[in-house]
Coordinates of C-alpha atoms in Angstrom, one line a residue:
V1 CA -78.0 51.0 19.1
A2 CA -81.2 49.1 19.4
M3 CA -81.7 45.8 17.6
A4 CA -84.6 45.0 15.3
A5 CA -87.1 43.5 17.7
T6 CA -88.3 41.0 15.0
R7 CA -85.2 38.8 15.4
S8 CA -84.6 38.4 19.2
V9 CA -83.7 34.7 19.0
M10 CA -81.3 32.7 16.8
R11 CA -79.8 29.3 16.2
A12 CA -76.6 28.7 18.0
V13 CA -74.5 25.7 19.1
R14 CA -74.2 25.4 22.9
V15 CA -72.0 23.2 25.0
F16 CA -73.4 22.4 28.5
E17 CA -70.8 19.9 29.5
F18 CA -67.2 19.0 28.4
G19 CA -66.9 15.8 26.3
G20 CA -66.9 14.3 22.8
P21 CA -68.4 16.0 19.7
E22 CA -71.9 14.9 20.9
V23 CA -71.9 17.6 23.5
L24 CA -72.3 20.2 20.8
K25 CA -76.1 21.0 20.9
L26 CA -77.7 23.1 18.2
Q27 CA -80.5 25.2 19.8
S28 CA -82.9 27.5 18.0
D29 CA -84.1 29.7 20.9
V30 CA -80.8 31.3 21.9
L31 CA -81.2 35.1 22.6
V32 CA -79.3 37.3 20.0
P33 CA -76.5 39.0 22.1
V34 CA -76.4 42.8 22.3
P35 CA -73.1 44.6 21.7
K36 CA -71.8 46.5 24.7
E37 CA -69.5 49.6 24.3
N38 CA -66.6 49.0 21.9
E39 CA -68.3 45.8 20.6
V40 CA -70.2 45.0 17.4
L41 CA -72.9 42.5 16.5
I42 CA -72.2 40.5 13.3
K43 CA -74.7 38.5 11.3
V44 CA -72.6 35.5 10.7
H45 CA -72.3 34.0 7.1
A46 CA -69.4 31.5 7.8
C47 CA -67.4 30.5 10.9
G48 CA -64.0 28.7 10.8
V49 CA -63.5 25.4 12.7
N50 CA -60.1 25.1 14.5
P51 CA -58.5 22.1 16.1
V52 CA -58.1 24.0 19.4
E53 CA -61.9 24.3 19.6
T54 CA -62.2 20.5 19.9
Y55 CA -59.6 20.5 22.7
I56 CA -61.5 23.1 24.6
R57 CA -64.8 21.2 24.1
S58 CA -63.3 18.1 25.4
G59 CA -62.2 19.8 28.6
T60 CA -58.6 18.7 28.3
Y61 CA -57.3 22.1 27.3
A62 CA -55.6 24.6 29.6
R63 CA -58.3 27.2 29.0
K64 CA -61.8 26.2 30.0
P65 CA -64.7 28.6 29.3
A66 CA -67.5 28.9 31.8
L67 CA -70.4 26.5 30.8
P68 CA -72.6 26.8 28.9
Y69 CA -70.7 28.4 26.0
T70 CA -70.8 28.7 22.2
P71 CA -67.5 27.8 20.5
G72 CA -66.0 29.6 17.6
S73 CA -63.7 32.6 17.0
D74 CA -63.2 33.1 13.3
V75 CA -66.4 34.5 11.8
A76 CA -67.0 36.3 8.6
G77 CA -70.2 38.3 8.0
V78 CA -71.9 41.6 8.0
I79 CA -72.1 44.2 10.8
E80 CA -75.7 44.2 12.1
S81 CA -75.3 46.9 14.8
V82 CA -72.5 48.6 16.8
G83 CA -72.2 49.4 20.5
E84 CA -71.3 52.8 22.0
H85 CA -68.0 54.4 21.0
V86 CA -67.5 52.2 17.9
T87 CA -66.5 54.4 15.0
S88 CA -64.5 52.0 12.9
F89 CA -67.5 50.0 11.7
K90 CA -71.1 50.6 10.7
K91 CA -74.2 48.5 9.8
G92 CA -73.7 46.7 6.5
D93 CA -69.8 46.5 6.6
R94 CA -68.3 43.1 5.5
V95 CA -65.9 41.9 8.2
F96 CA -64.0 39.0 9.6
T97 CA -63.0 38.4 13.3
L98 CA -60.0 37.0 15.1
E99 CA -62.1 36.1 18.2
T100 CA -65.6 36.6 19.5
V101 CA -67.1 37.4 22.9
S102 CA -70.4 35.4 22.4
G103 CA -69.1 32.5 20.2
G104 CA -69.1 32.1 16.4
Y105 CA -71.0 28.8 15.9
A106 CA -74.2 31.0 15.7
E107 CA -76.4 33.1 13.4
Y108 CA -75.2 36.3 15.2
A109 CA -72.0 36.9 17.2
V110 CA -70.7 39.8 19.3
A111 CA -67.0 40.7 19.0
A112 CA -64.8 43.4 20.5
A113 CA -64.3 46.0 17.7
N114 CA -60.5 45.7 18.0
R115 CA -60.7 42.0 17.0
V116 CA -62.7 42.8 13.9
F117 CA -61.3 43.6 10.5
P118 CA -62.7 44.7 7.2
L119 CA -63.2 41.9 4.7
S120 CA -62.0 42.8 1.2
V121 CA -64.5 42.3 -1.7
K122 CA -61.7 40.1 -3.2
L123 CA -62.7 37.3 -0.7
D124 CA -66.0 35.6 0.0
F125 CA -67.4 34.9 3.4
R126 CA -66.1 31.3 3.5
Q127 CA -62.5 32.7 2.8
G128 CA -63.1 35.4 5.4
A129 CA -63.8 32.7 8.0
A130 CA -60.4 31.1 7.1
I131 CA -58.3 34.1 7.9
G132 CA -58.3 34.9 11.6
V133 CA -56.7 32.1 13.6
P134 CA -54.7 30.4 10.8
Y135 CA -53.0 33.5 9.3
F136 CA -52.4 35.3 12.5
T137 CA -50.9 32.1 14.0
A138 CA -48.8 31.5 10.9
Y139 CA -47.4 35.0 10.9
R140 CA -46.7 34.9 14.7
A141 CA -44.9 31.5 14.3
L142 CA -42.7 32.7 11.3
F143 CA -41.9 36.2 12.3
Q144 CA -42.7 37.2 15.9
K145 CA -41.4 34.0 17.4
G146 CA -39.4 32.3 14.7
C147 CA -37.6 35.5 13.4
A148 CA -37.7 34.2 9.8
K149 CA -35.7 36.0 7.2
A150 CA -35.8 36.1 3.4
G151 CA -33.6 33.4 2.0
E152 CA -34.0 31.0 4.8
I153 CA -35.5 27.5 4.3
V154 CA -38.8 26.8 6.1
L155 CA -40.4 23.4 6.4
V156 CA -44.2 23.5 7.1
H157 CA -45.0 20.1 8.6
G158 CA -48.7 19.4 8.0
A159 CA -48.9 22.1 5.4
S160 CA -52.3 21.3 3.8
G161 CA -54.5 22.5 6.8
G162 CA -55.6 26.0 7.6
V163 CA -52.4 27.2 9.5
G164 CA -50.2 25.2 7.1
L165 CA -51.4 26.8 3.9
A166 CA -51.3 30.2 5.6
A167 CA -47.7 29.6 6.5
C168 CA -46.8 28.6 3.0
Q169 CA -48.4 31.7 1.4
I170 CA -46.8 34.1 3.9
A171 CA -43.3 32.5 3.8
R172 CA -43.3 32.5 0.0
A173 CA -44.5 36.1 -0.2
C174 CA -41.7 37.1 2.2
G175 CA -38.9 35.5 0.2
L176 CA -38.3 32.1 2.1
K177 CA -37.7 28.8 0.4
V178 CA -40.7 26.8 1.3
L179 CA -41.0 23.0 1.8
G180 CA -44.2 21.4 2.9
T181 CA -45.5 18.0 3.9
A182 CA -49.0 16.5 3.5
G183 CA -50.5 13.1 3.8
T184 CA -52.2 12.7 0.4
E185 CA -51.5 13.4 -3.2
E186 CA -54.3 16.0 -3.2
G187 CA -52.8 17.7 -0.2
M188 CA -49.4 17.9 -1.9
N189 CA -50.9 19.5 -5.0
V190 CA -52.7 22.1 -2.8
I191 CA -49.4 23.0 -1.1
L192 CA -47.6 23.4 -4.4
K193 CA -50.4 25.8 -5.6
N194 CA -50.1 27.9 -2.5
G195 CA -46.5 28.8 -2.2
A196 CA -44.5 25.6 -1.5
H197 CA -41.5 25.1 -3.8
Q198 CA -41.5 21.4 -3.0
A199 CA -43.9 19.0 -1.4
F200 CA -43.3 15.8 0.5
N201 CA -45.7 13.0 1.5
H202 CA -45.2 12.4 5.3
R203 CA -46.6 8.9 4.9
D204 CA -43.6 7.9 2.9
P205 CA -41.2 6.1 5.3
N206 CA -38.2 7.9 3.6
Y207 CA -39.6 11.4 3.5
T208 CA -37.1 12.9 5.9
E209 CA -34.3 11.6 3.7
R210 CA -35.9 13.3 0.7
I211 CA -36.0 16.5 2.7
K212 CA -32.3 16.2 3.6
A213 CA -31.5 15.5 0.0
C214 CA -33.3 18.7 -0.9
T215 CA -31.7 21.0 1.7
G216 CA -28.2 19.5 1.5
P217 CA -25.9 19.7 4.5
R218 CA -27.3 23.1 5.5
G219 CA -30.6 21.7 6.8
V220 CA -33.9 23.5 7.4
D221 CA -33.8 26.9 9.2
I222 CA -37.3 26.9 10.5
I223 CA -39.9 24.1 10.9
V224 CA -43.6 25.1 11.5
E225 CA -44.9 22.0 13.3
M226 CA -48.6 21.1 13.5
L227 CA -48.2 17.6 15.1
S228 CA -45.1 17.9 17.4
N229 CA -46.1 14.8 19.5
I230 CA -45.3 12.7 16.3
N231 CA -42.6 14.7 14.5
L232 CA -40.5 16.6 17.0
D233 CA -37.8 14.0 17.4
A234 CA -37.4 13.8 13.6
D235 CA -37.6 17.6 13.2
L236 CA -34.5 18.0 15.4
Q237 CA -32.5 15.9 12.9
L238 CA -33.5 18.1 10.0
L239 CA -32.5 21.5 11.4
S240 CA -29.6 23.8 10.4
C241 CA -27.3 25.3 12.9
A242 CA -29.3 27.7 15.0
G243 CA -32.4 26.2 13.4
R244 CA -35.8 26.4 15.3
V245 CA -38.9 24.3 15.5
M246 CA -42.0 26.4 16.0
V247 CA -44.5 24.2 18.0
V248 CA -48.0 25.2 16.7
G249 CA -49.8 22.0 17.3
C250 CA -49.5 19.0 19.6
R251 CA -51.8 16.1 20.6
G252 CA -49.8 14.3 23.3
R253 CA -46.3 13.6 24.6
I254 CA -43.1 12.6 22.8
E255 CA -39.6 11.5 23.8
I256 CA -36.6 13.5 22.4
N257 CA -32.9 13.7 23.1
P258 CA -32.0 17.2 24.2
R259 CA -28.5 16.6 23.0
D260 CA -29.9 17.0 19.5
T261 CA -30.5 20.7 20.3
M262 CA -26.9 21.1 21.6
S263 CA -25.1 19.8 18.6
K264 CA -26.7 22.6 16.4
E265 CA -27.6 25.1 19.1
S266 CA -31.2 24.7 17.9
S267 CA -34.4 25.9 19.6
I268 CA -37.9 24.4 20.2
I269 CA -40.3 27.4 20.6
G270 CA -43.9 27.2 21.5
V271 CA -46.4 29.4 19.7
S272 CA -49.7 30.6 21.2
L273 CA -51.7 33.3 19.5
F274 CA -53.7 33.7 22.8
L275 CA -50.5 35.2 24.4
A276 CA -50.0 37.9 21.7
T277 CA -49.9 41.4 22.9
E278 CA -52.1 44.1 21.4
E279 CA -49.1 45.5 19.6
E280 CA -48.3 42.0 18.2
R281 CA -51.9 41.4 17.1
N282 CA -51.9 44.8 15.3
E283 CA -48.6 43.7 13.5
C284 CA -50.2 40.5 12.4
A285 CA -53.3 42.3 11.3
T286 CA -51.3 44.8 9.2
A287 CA -49.4 41.9 7.5
V288 CA -52.6 40.0 6.8
L289 CA -54.6 42.9 5.4
D290 CA -51.5 43.9 3.2
G291 CA -51.4 40.3 2.0
V292 CA -55.1 40.5 0.9
E293 CA -54.5 43.8 -0.9
A294 CA -51.4 42.5 -2.6
G295 CA -53.3 39.4 -3.7
W296 CA -51.0 36.6 -2.3
L297 CA -53.2 36.0 0.7
K298 CA -55.9 33.7 -0.6
P299 CA -57.5 31.4 2.0
V300 CA -58.2 27.9 0.8
V301 CA -61.5 26.6 2.0
G302 CA -61.7 22.8 2.6
S303 CA -64.6 20.9 4.0
E304 CA -67.9 22.9 4.5
Y305 CA -70.7 21.9 6.9
P306 CA -74.1 23.3 7.8
L307 CA -74.5 24.2 11.5
E308 CA -76.6 21.0 12.0
K309 CA -73.4 19.0 11.2
V310 CA -71.1 20.7 13.7
A311 CA -70.5 17.4 15.6
K312 CA -69.3 15.8 12.4
A313 CA -67.0 18.7 11.6
H314 CA -65.4 18.3 15.1
E315 CA -65.0 14.6 14.5
D316 CA -63.5 15.1 11.0
I317 CA -61.0 17.8 11.9
I318 CA -59.3 15.4 14.3
C319 CA -59.8 12.1 12.5
S320 CA -59.9 12.6 8.8
S321 CA -56.8 11.7 6.8
G322 CA -55.3 14.6 5.0
A323 CA -56.5 18.1 5.3
R324 CA -56.9 20.4 2.3
G325 CA -57.7 23.9 3.5
K326 CA -59.6 25.4 6.3
M327 CA -62.8 23.8 7.6
V328 CA -65.8 26.1 7.8
L329 CA -69.5 26.1 9.1
L330 CA -71.9 27.8 6.7
L331 CA -74.9 29.7 8.0

């Protein structure tokens, strides 16, 4: 499907070398990509910013894209054109993505049609950009890897960010007792409005004692952990028998005593959405789209930045104290 010739270049963020936030270069003469077969071209209205994108940009992550590249996977926008064999979408459809081929920090992005989903009119584009990675990761952590069941107690450690709030909403909707931690009063309030039964301030030196008082001798069945390099040792003390820590985020090393896992036969399980099979991704998608329809899946948008301020966004997502929702770039 031919593109309108009037709009052959666009603004997009390009990374020519790995490094700090300053390597993110906004360029205004990037060619608009053309969708191949089974791909769609999306006019981007908003794009989510995820911590993993800062790790990839710095060059310290296991996955290194070929340079130069445009970061960004969670976009929300409108279908501009579709490649051959695409029947699921047409020009003008509102959509959100789980990943992109060409990169999401741009005015237009190409994505594989099977990584694109319809965006309900119940949600705006900012919220659409907050669904993909956070909700699919949270669902994978809780159910595909964590085997969560109704009635279990889940602790979401770092619950006020994108993945954390997604985990609170999903766990609450599925009948779990939800505890969450945040670093600010504001963060704790956001958690309580989004599914947590109780919130704890992880800057309070006695917060783990408060959690133990709340769960009683039973302990926590599942911990969804966003900062395992800080919390993993303490997490192991909070678990129930056969409890499990789902490692969703980590920024370094930590020392633990493996005996802590023996005394309760507990598990430490890594979570990577990147490793999900097609079937698992489809299961996540079904759960997420059902949640939007049912009305309990309501992404919370936090800080918003124009594309010009992308370096600031990358700085803030790592350094700012206390998240409150998903960080997005607006186009």
